[in-house]
């Protein structure tokens, strides 16, 4: 299959860009990478890849994207951390256009298999009220009471994937990602998620000598965080599997936000005074990934320890931070050099 045309949407972003890198490394010869952003804003961009800057809200662009494709990985969406999704509900819901039109174009162009990146934000809010990190099973998405805006769009799009499979025979696969983090992710600007935001804040404190950190919420909210390498492995395994219904793809190593800060402080070799902003967006109180289904079906679950993943992420953000301070665009991969 390595000569098949593989399409990655959202390829200018974190997971999409990392997926393109991974596929190149695996020897895929024909990759089409698409993102709405102008090329200079892509986090990673590679030679020998068909890079297209297209708005996939538009049907005609989805046709261009799907033409000739064997497999499509749809990772394009408007998204960000809680600060972004709580304040941009309409924008998040508009991503429904991307998935709906990509599905239609995929059927029209005879695409063999289609991957959709859903989210733990589909889960019923009632089941996430406790701080004790409730493990969410796939069935806990129903009765539906998803995260307003972003989560409802994901839930609706999951169902579109199911019905396109049932009614039109398109082989769809859907994973519910739980908080992905790692090098090449968004780390400033308002769309960053907790792991990257905390790394950046700790670095700022270290560099400035002002040993304080602002934490959103009371600090005892629980979450699990999946390292990017596990996410990429999971996408591949799920795409090749016969798992037809949406499945959790997340780490089951739940921590509080305070514990996440402890880890980053330890990596940075610093202790900070913590100031809690209780009025900041903080999302649900507790959430963890129940991995029973993925373990049963794939004999695997995301297993990079948070400490190990955060170490790599911190180092990467540190380099980016210093490069930015020097007025440079940032650290780029060697394979980006020719862009
Ligand atoms: P990201 O924001 O880094 O990447 C998404 C990319 O989609 C961006 O580069 C954006 O420019 C692009 N995009 C948005 N609208 C577009 C359009 N109309 N046409 C073409 N491209 C468009 O986010 P990410 O973290 O890489 O997330 C990838 C996917 O995984 C998204 O669907 C997201 O909802 C999902 N997801 C991510 C996480 C996470 O923790 N990162 C968790 C759950 C689900």
Short mmCIF file of C-alpha atoms in Angstrom, two decimals, residues 55-239:
data_model
loop_
_atom_site.label_atom_id
_atom_site.label_comp_id
_atom_site.label_asym_id
_atom_site.label_seq_id
_atom_site.Cartn_x
_atom_site.Cartn_y
_atom_site.Cartn_z
CA UNK A 55 -9.93 25.74 2.95
CA UNK A 56 -11.73 22.43 3.47
CA UNK A 57 -14.91 24.19 4.54
CA UNK A 58 -15.45 24.46 0.79
CA UNK A 59 -16.86 21.50 -1.09
CA UNK A 60 -14.76 22.04 -4.21
CA UNK A 61 -11.58 21.96 -2.13
CA UNK A 62 -12.63 18.67 -0.50
CA UNK A 63 -12.95 17.27 -4.03
CA UNK A 64 -9.38 18.32 -4.79
CA UNK A 65 -8.29 16.78 -1.50
CA UNK A 66 -9.95 13.39 -2.07
CA UNK A 67 -9.22 12.86 -5.76
CA UNK A 68 -7.14 9.73 -6.30
CA UNK A 69 -6.75 9.03 -2.58
CA UNK A 70 -6.58 5.52 -1.14
CA UNK A 71 -6.75 6.60 2.48
CA UNK A 72 -7.73 9.86 4.12
CA UNK A 73 -6.83 10.97 7.64
CA UNK A 74 -9.07 13.88 8.53
CA UNK A 75 -7.34 15.86 11.27
CA UNK A 76 -8.48 19.31 10.17
CA UNK A 77 -10.63 21.13 12.70
CA UNK A 78 -10.87 24.35 14.59
CA UNK A 79 -9.59 23.48 17.96
CA UNK A 80 -7.56 24.49 20.99
CA UNK A 81 -7.42 24.22 24.75
CA UNK A 82 -10.34 25.07 27.04
CA UNK A 83 -9.64 28.80 26.70
CA UNK A 84 -10.23 28.54 22.98
CA UNK A 85 -13.13 26.10 22.77
CA UNK A 86 -15.18 27.80 25.48
CA UNK A 87 -14.99 31.08 23.62
CA UNK A 88 -15.32 29.83 20.04
CA UNK A 89 -18.27 27.46 20.05
CA UNK A 90 -19.66 28.47 16.67
CA UNK A 91 -16.25 28.25 15.03
CA UNK A 92 -15.70 24.79 16.53
CA UNK A 93 -19.10 23.61 15.31
CA UNK A 94 -18.33 24.86 11.82
CA UNK A 95 -15.74 22.09 11.50
CA UNK A 96 -18.78 19.94 10.72
CA UNK A 97 -18.48 21.32 7.20
CA UNK A 98 -14.99 19.87 6.81
CA UNK A 99 -15.87 16.33 7.86
CA UNK A 100 -19.22 16.24 6.08
CA UNK A 101 -17.77 17.40 2.79
CA UNK A 102 -14.67 15.27 3.10
CA UNK A 103 -16.92 12.22 3.59
CA UNK A 104 -18.97 13.09 0.51
CA UNK A 105 -15.87 13.66 -1.58
CA UNK A 106 -14.41 10.38 -0.30
CA UNK A 107 -17.45 8.41 -1.46
CA UNK A 108 -17.44 10.16 -4.82
CA UNK A 109 -13.76 9.43 -5.42
CA UNK A 110 -13.84 5.83 -4.18
CA UNK A 111 -11.58 6.32 -1.16
CA UNK A 112 -10.85 2.97 0.52
CA UNK A 113 -10.56 4.01 4.14
CA UNK A 114 -11.25 7.18 6.12
CA UNK A 115 -9.99 8.13 9.57
CA UNK A 116 -11.76 10.69 11.74
CA UNK A 117 -10.19 12.28 14.82
CA UNK A 118 -12.86 12.63 17.48
CA UNK A 119 -12.30 13.69 21.06
CA UNK A 120 -12.94 12.87 24.71
CA UNK A 121 -15.03 16.07 24.64
CA UNK A 122 -17.90 13.94 23.29
CA UNK A 123 -18.44 12.41 26.75
CA UNK A 124 -21.48 13.21 28.84
CA UNK A 125 -20.66 16.09 31.22
CA UNK A 126 -22.71 14.44 33.99
CA UNK A 127 -20.13 11.63 34.14
CA UNK A 128 -17.23 14.04 34.65
CA UNK A 129 -18.34 15.97 37.71
CA UNK A 130 -16.07 14.28 40.21
CA UNK A 131 -12.38 15.12 40.65
CA UNK A 132 -11.62 11.40 41.10
CA UNK A 133 -10.72 10.99 37.41
CA UNK A 134 -13.71 8.97 36.23
CA UNK A 135 -12.63 6.52 33.53
CA UNK A 136 -14.83 7.05 30.54
CA UNK A 137 -15.95 4.03 28.58
CA UNK A 138 -16.98 4.43 24.97
CA UNK A 139 -20.67 3.94 25.91
CA UNK A 140 -20.47 6.97 28.27
CA UNK A 141 -20.96 9.33 25.33
CA UNK A 142 -24.67 8.52 25.59
CA UNK A 143 -27.16 9.81 26.60
CA UNK A 144 -25.53 12.72 24.86
CA UNK A 145 -24.45 15.82 26.80
CA UNK A 146 -21.16 16.62 25.14
CA UNK A 147 -18.89 19.63 25.66
CA UNK A 148 -20.85 22.56 24.24
CA UNK A 149 -19.78 23.49 20.71
CA UNK A 150 -16.61 21.48 20.08
CA UNK A 151 -17.85 18.22 21.66
CA UNK A 152 -21.22 18.25 19.93
CA UNK A 153 -19.54 18.75 16.57
CA UNK A 154 -17.32 15.75 17.24
CA UNK A 155 -20.26 13.59 18.29
CA UNK A 156 -22.27 14.55 15.22
CA UNK A 157 -19.30 13.92 12.94
CA UNK A 158 -18.70 10.51 14.52
CA UNK A 159 -22.25 9.60 13.56
CA UNK A 160 -21.77 10.92 10.05
CA UNK A 161 -18.82 8.54 9.74
CA UNK A 162 -20.96 5.65 10.97
CA UNK A 163 -23.78 6.38 8.54
CA UNK A 164 -21.47 6.88 5.58
CA UNK A 165 -20.08 3.43 6.37
CA UNK A 166 -23.49 1.84 6.76
CA UNK A 167 -25.24 3.56 3.86
CA UNK A 168 -22.44 4.18 1.34
CA UNK A 169 -19.91 1.49 2.20
CA UNK A 170 -17.07 3.91 3.03
CA UNK A 171 -14.73 2.18 5.51
CA UNK A 172 -14.58 4.74 8.32
CA UNK A 173 -12.55 4.47 11.52
CA UNK A 174 -12.96 6.84 14.46
CA UNK A 175 -10.71 7.43 17.47
CA UNK A 176 -11.55 9.59 20.47
CA UNK A 177 -8.27 11.29 21.37
CA UNK A 178 -7.68 12.26 24.99
CA UNK A 179 -5.36 15.32 25.34
CA UNK A 180 -2.44 14.80 22.98
CA UNK A 181 0.84 16.56 23.72
CA UNK A 182 4.42 16.55 22.49
CA UNK A 183 6.98 18.37 20.35
CA UNK A 184 5.54 20.32 17.40
CA UNK A 185 2.32 21.12 19.26
CA UNK A 186 0.85 24.57 19.80
CA UNK A 187 2.60 26.14 22.79
CA UNK A 188 1.54 29.79 22.75
CA UNK A 189 -1.02 32.07 21.14
CA UNK A 190 -4.25 31.02 22.89
CA UNK A 191 -4.92 27.57 21.41
CA UNK A 192 -2.34 25.67 23.47
CA UNK A 193 -3.46 22.96 25.89
CA UNK A 194 -2.42 22.44 29.50
CA UNK A 195 0.85 20.46 29.06
CA UNK A 196 2.35 22.97 26.62
CA UNK A 197 0.96 25.99 28.48
CA UNK A 198 2.47 24.77 31.75
CA UNK A 199 5.85 24.10 30.12
CA UNK A 200 5.83 27.60 28.64
CA UNK A 201 4.86 29.23 31.94
CA UNK A 202 7.57 27.33 33.83
CA UNK A 203 10.15 28.33 31.20
CA UNK A 204 9.02 31.97 31.42
CA UNK A 205 9.41 31.86 35.20
CA UNK A 206 12.83 30.26 34.92
CA UNK A 207 14.11 32.69 32.33
CA UNK A 208 12.64 35.82 33.97
CA UNK A 209 13.54 34.85 37.53
CA UNK A 210 9.93 35.63 38.61
CA UNK A 211 9.24 32.36 40.37
CA UNK A 212 5.44 32.27 40.13
CA UNK A 213 2.94 30.45 37.98
CA UNK A 214 -0.71 31.10 37.21
CA UNK A 215 -2.84 27.95 37.12
CA UNK A 216 -6.31 27.85 35.58
CA UNK A 217 -8.87 26.47 38.02
CA UNK A 218 -8.27 25.00 41.49
CA UNK A 219 -5.47 22.64 40.35
CA UNK A 220 -7.21 19.45 41.43
CA UNK A 221 -8.97 18.82 38.12
CA UNK A 222 -7.89 15.43 36.73
CA UNK A 223 -6.95 14.52 33.19
CA UNK A 224 -4.84 12.05 31.27
CA UNK A 225 -2.37 13.10 28.60
CA UNK A 226 -1.20 11.04 25.63
CA UNK A 227 2.23 11.48 24.09
CA UNK A 228 2.21 12.15 20.34
CA UNK A 229 4.13 8.93 19.47
CA UNK A 230 1.38 6.86 21.12
CA UNK A 231 -1.25 8.84 19.26
CA UNK A 232 0.42 8.10 15.91
CA UNK A 233 0.79 4.42 16.73
CA UNK A 234 -2.85 4.24 17.80
CA UNK A 235 -4.08 5.98 14.65
CA UNK A 236 -2.24 3.41 12.54
CA UNK A 237 -3.50 0.41 14.55
CA UNK A 238 -7.09 1.63 14.56
CA UNK A 239 -7.01 2.47 10.86
#
